[in-house]
Short mmCIF file of N, CA and C and ligand atoms in Angstrom, two decimals:
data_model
loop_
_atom_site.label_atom_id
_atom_site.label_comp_id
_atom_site.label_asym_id
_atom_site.label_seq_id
_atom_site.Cartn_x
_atom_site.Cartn_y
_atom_site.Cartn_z
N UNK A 1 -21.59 17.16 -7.34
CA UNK A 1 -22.15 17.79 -6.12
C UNK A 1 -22.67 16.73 -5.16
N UNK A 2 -22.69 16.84 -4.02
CA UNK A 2 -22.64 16.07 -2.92
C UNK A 2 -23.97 16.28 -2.72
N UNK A 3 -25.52 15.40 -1.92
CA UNK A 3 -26.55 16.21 -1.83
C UNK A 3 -25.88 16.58 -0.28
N UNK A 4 -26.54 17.92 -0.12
CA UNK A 4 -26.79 18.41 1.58
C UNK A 4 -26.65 17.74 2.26
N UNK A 5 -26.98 17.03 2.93
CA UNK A 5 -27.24 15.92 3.78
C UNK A 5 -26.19 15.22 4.13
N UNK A 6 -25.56 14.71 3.04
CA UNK A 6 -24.20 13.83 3.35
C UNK A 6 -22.95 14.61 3.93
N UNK A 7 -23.27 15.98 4.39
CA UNK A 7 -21.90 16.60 4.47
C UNK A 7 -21.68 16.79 5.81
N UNK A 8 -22.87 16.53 7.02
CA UNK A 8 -22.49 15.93 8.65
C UNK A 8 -21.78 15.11 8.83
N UNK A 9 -21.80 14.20 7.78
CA UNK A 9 -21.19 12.27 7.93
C UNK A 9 -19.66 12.55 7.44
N UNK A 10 -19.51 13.96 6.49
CA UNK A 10 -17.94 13.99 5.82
C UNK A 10 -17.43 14.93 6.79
N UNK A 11 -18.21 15.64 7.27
CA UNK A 11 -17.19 16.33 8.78
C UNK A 11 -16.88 15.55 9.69
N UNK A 12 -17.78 14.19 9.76
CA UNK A 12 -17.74 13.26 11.09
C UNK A 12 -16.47 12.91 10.80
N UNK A 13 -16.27 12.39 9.60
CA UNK A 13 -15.15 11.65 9.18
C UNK A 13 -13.87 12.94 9.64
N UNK A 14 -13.91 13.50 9.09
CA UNK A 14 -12.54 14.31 9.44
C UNK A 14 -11.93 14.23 10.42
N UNK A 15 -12.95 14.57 11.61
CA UNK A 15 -12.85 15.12 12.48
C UNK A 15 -11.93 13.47 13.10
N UNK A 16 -12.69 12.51 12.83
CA UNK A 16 -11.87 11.44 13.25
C UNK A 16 -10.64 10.92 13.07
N UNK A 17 -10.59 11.68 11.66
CA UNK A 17 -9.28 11.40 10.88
C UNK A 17 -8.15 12.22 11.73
N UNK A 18 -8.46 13.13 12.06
CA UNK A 18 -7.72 14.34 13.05
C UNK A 18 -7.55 13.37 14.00
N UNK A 19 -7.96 12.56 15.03
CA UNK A 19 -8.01 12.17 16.59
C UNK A 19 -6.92 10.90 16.31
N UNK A 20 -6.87 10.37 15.08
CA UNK A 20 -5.68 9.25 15.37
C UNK A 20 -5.03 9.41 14.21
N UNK A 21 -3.99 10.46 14.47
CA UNK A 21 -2.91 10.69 13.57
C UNK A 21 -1.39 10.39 14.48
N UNK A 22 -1.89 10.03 15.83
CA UNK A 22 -0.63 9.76 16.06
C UNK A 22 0.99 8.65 16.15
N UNK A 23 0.41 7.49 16.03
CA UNK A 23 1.10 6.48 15.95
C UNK A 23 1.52 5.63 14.70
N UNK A 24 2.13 6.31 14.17
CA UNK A 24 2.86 5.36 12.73
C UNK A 24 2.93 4.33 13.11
N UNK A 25 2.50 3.66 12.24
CA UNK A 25 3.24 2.23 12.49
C UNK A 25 4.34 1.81 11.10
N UNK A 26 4.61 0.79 11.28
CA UNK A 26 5.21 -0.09 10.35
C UNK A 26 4.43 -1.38 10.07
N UNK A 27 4.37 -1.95 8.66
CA UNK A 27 3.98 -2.63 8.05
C UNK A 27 4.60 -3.50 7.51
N UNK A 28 5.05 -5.08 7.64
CA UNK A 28 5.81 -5.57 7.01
C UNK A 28 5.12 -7.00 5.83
N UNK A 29 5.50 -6.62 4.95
CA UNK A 29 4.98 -7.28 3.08
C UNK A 29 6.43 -8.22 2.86
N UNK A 30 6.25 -9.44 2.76
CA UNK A 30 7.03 -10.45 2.27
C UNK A 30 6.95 -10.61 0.77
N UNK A 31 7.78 -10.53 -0.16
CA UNK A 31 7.78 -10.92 -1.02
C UNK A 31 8.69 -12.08 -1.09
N UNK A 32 7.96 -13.70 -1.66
CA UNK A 32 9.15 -14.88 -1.55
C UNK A 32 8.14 -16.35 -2.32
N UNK A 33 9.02 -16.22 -3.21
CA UNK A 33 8.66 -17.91 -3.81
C UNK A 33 7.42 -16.90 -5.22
N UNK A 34 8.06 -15.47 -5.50
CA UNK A 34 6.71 -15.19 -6.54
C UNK A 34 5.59 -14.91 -5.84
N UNK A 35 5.07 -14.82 -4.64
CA UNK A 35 4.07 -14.48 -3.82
C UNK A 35 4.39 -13.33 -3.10
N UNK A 36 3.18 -12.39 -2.62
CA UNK A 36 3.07 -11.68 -1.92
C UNK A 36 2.14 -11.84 -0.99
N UNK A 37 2.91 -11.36 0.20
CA UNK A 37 2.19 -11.76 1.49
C UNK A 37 2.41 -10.59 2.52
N UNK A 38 1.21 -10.44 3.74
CA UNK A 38 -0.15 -11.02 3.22
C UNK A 38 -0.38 -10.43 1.81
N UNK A 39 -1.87 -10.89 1.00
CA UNK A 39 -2.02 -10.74 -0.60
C UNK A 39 -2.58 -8.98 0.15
N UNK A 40 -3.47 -8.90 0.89
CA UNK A 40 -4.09 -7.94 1.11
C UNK A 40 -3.55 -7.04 2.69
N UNK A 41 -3.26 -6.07 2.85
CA UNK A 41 -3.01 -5.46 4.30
C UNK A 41 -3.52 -4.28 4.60
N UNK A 42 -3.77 -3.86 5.93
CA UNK A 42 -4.60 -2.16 6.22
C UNK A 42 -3.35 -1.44 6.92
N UNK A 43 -3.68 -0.08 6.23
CA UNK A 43 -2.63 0.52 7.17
C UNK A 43 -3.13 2.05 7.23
N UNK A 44 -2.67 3.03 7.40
CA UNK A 44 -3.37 4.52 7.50
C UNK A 44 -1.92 5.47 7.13
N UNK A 45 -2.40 6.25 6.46
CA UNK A 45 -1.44 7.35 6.01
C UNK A 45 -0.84 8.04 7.24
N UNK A 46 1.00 7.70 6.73
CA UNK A 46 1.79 8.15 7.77
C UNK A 46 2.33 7.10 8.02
N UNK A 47 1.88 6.17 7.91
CA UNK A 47 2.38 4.23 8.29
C UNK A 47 3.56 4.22 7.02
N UNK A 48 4.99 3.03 7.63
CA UNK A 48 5.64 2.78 6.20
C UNK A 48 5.21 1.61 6.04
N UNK A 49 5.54 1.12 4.98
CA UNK A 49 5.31 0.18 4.31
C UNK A 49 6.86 -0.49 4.18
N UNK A 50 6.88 -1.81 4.56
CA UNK A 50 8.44 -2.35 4.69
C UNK A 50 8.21 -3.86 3.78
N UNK A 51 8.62 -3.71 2.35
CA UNK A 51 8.63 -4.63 1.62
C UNK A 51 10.02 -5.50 1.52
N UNK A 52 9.68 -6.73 2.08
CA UNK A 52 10.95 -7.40 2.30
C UNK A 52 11.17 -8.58 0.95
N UNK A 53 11.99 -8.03 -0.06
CA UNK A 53 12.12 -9.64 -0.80
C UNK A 53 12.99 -10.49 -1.14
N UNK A 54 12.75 -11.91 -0.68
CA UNK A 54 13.22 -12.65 0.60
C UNK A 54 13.93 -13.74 -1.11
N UNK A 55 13.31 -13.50 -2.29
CA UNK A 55 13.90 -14.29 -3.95
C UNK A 55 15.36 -13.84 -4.39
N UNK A 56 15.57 -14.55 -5.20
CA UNK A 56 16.80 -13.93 -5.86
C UNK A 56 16.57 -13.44 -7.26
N UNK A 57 15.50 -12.73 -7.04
CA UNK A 57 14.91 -11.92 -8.00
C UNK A 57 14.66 -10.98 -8.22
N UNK A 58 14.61 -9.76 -9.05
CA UNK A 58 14.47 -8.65 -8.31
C UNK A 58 12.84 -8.43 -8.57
N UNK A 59 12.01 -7.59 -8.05
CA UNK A 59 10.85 -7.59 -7.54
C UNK A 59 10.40 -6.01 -7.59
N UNK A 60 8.97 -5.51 -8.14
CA UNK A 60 8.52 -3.94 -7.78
C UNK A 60 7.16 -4.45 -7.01
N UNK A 61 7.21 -2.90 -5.94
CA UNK A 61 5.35 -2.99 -6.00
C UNK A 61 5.23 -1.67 -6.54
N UNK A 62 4.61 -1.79 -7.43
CA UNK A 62 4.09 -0.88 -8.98
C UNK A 62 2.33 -0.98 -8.38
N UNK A 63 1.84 0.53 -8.11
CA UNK A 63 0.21 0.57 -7.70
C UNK A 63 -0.05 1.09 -9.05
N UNK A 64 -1.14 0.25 -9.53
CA UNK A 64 -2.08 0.49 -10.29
C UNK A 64 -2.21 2.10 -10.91
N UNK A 65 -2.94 2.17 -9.83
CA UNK A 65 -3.05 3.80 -10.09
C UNK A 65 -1.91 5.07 -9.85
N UNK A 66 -0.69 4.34 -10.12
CA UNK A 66 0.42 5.03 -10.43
C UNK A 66 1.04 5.90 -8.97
N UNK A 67 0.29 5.94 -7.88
CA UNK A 67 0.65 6.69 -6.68
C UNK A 67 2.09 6.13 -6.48
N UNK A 68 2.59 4.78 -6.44
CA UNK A 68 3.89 4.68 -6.30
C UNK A 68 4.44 3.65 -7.06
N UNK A 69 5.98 3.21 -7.21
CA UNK A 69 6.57 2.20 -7.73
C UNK A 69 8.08 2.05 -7.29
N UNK A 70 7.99 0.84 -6.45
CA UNK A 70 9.37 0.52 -5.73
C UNK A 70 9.84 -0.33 -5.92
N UNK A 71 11.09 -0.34 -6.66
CA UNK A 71 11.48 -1.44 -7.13
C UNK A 71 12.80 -2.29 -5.79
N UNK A 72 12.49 -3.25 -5.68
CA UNK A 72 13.55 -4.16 -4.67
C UNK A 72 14.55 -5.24 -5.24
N UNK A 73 15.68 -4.87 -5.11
CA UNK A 73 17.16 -5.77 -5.37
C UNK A 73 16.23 -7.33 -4.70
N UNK A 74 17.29 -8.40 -5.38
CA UNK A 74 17.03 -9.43 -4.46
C UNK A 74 17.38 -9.81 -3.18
N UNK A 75 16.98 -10.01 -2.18
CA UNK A 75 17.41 -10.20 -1.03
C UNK A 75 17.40 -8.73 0.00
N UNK A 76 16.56 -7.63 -0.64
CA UNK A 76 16.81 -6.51 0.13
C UNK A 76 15.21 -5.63 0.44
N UNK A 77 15.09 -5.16 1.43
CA UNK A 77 14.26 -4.83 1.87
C UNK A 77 14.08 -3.18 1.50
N UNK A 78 12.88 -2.57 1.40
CA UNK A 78 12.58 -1.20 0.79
C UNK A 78 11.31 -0.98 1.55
N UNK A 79 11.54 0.54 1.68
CA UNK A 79 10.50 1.23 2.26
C UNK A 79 9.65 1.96 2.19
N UNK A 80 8.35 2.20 2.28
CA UNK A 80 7.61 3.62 1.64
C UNK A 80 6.77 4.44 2.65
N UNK A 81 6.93 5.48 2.26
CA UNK A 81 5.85 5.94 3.52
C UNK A 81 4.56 6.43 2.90
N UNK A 82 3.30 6.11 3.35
CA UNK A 82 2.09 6.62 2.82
C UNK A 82 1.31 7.90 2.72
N UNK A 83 1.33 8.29 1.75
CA UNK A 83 1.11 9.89 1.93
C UNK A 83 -0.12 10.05 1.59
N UNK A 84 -1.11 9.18 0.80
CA UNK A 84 -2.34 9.21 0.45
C UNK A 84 -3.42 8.18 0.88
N UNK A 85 -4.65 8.38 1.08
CA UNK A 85 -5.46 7.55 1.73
C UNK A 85 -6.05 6.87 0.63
N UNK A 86 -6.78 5.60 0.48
CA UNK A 86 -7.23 4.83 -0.65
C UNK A 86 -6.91 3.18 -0.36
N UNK A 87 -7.75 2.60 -1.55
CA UNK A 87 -7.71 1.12 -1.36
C UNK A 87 -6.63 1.32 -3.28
N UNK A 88 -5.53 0.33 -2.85
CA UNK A 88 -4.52 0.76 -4.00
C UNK A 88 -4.23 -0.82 -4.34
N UNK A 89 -4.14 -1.31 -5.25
CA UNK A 89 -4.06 -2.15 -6.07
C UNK A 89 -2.39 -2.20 -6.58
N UNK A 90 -1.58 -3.50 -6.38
CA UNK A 90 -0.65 -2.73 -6.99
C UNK A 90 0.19 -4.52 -7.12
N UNK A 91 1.33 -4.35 -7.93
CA UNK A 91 1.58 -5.84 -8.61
C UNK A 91 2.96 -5.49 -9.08
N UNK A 92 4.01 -7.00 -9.14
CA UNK A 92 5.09 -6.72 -9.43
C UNK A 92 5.49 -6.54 -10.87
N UNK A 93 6.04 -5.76 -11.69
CA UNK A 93 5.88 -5.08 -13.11
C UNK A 93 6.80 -6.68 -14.03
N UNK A 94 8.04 -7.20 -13.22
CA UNK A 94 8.11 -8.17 -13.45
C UNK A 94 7.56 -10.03 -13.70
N UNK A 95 7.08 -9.79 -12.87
CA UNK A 95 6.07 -11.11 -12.54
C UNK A 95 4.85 -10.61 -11.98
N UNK A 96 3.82 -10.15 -13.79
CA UNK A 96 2.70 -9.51 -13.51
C UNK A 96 1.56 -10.26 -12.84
N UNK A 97 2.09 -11.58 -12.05
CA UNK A 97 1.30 -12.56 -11.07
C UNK A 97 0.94 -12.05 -10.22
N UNK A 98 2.05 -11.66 -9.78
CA UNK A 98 2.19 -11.01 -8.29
C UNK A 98 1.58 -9.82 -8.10
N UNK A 99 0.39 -10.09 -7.41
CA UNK A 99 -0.45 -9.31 -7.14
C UNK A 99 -0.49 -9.08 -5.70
N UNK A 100 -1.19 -7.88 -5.06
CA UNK A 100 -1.78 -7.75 -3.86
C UNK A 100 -2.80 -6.31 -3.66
N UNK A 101 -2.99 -6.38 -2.91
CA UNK A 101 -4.24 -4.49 -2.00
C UNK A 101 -3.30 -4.23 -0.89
N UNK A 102 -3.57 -2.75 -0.87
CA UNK A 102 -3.30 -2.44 0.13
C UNK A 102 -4.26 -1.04 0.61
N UNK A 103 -4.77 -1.45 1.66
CA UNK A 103 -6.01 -0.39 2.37
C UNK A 103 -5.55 0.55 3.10
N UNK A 104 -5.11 1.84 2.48
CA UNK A 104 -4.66 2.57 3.37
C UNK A 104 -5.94 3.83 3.97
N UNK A 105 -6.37 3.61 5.16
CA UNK A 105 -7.65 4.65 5.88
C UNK A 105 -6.70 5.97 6.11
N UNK A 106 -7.30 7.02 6.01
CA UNK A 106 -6.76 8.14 6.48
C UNK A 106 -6.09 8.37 7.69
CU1 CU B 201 8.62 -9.86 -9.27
#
């Protein structure tokens, strides 16, 4: 249960979340040399996500918390679109190095 009080500040939020739903963007994630870049990026639900990997390896971004897992050929670029809001954690299932975040705001 939420106390009373906090539930002006969770309508505030909505209501904002409503006022900029309009401009998708695109997001572009390098994967190259075993790195991901940038390690960390912001984006807002509705945005894709354009994972480019640039190895001759093949490559996933596998989130943590299981919301998605995309696996990329070498040399080929993949796309996702964001359907959920959250800070998501997520790493390649192959080269469990390869790490990064990704901040997606509502
Ligand atoms: Cu990999």
């Amino acid at each position: 249960m939420l106390p009373r009080r906090y539930l002006p500040a969770v309508s505030a939020l909505m209501l904002g979340a409503m006022s900029v739903s309009a401009h998708a963007a695109t997001i572009q994630i390098t994967m190259e040399n075993l790195v991901i870049s940038p390690a960390e990026a912001s984006a807002k639900v509705g945005d894709t996500i354009e994972w480019g990997n640039k190895d001759i390896l093949a490559h996933t971004a596998t989130a943590r918390n299981g919301d998605w897992d995309v696996t990329m050929p070498p040399k080929k670029t993949v796309t996702l679109v964001l359907k959920k809001a959250g800070t998501v954690e997520y790493y390649c299932r192959f080269h469990p190095n390869m790490k990064a975040t990704l901040v997606v705001a509502p």
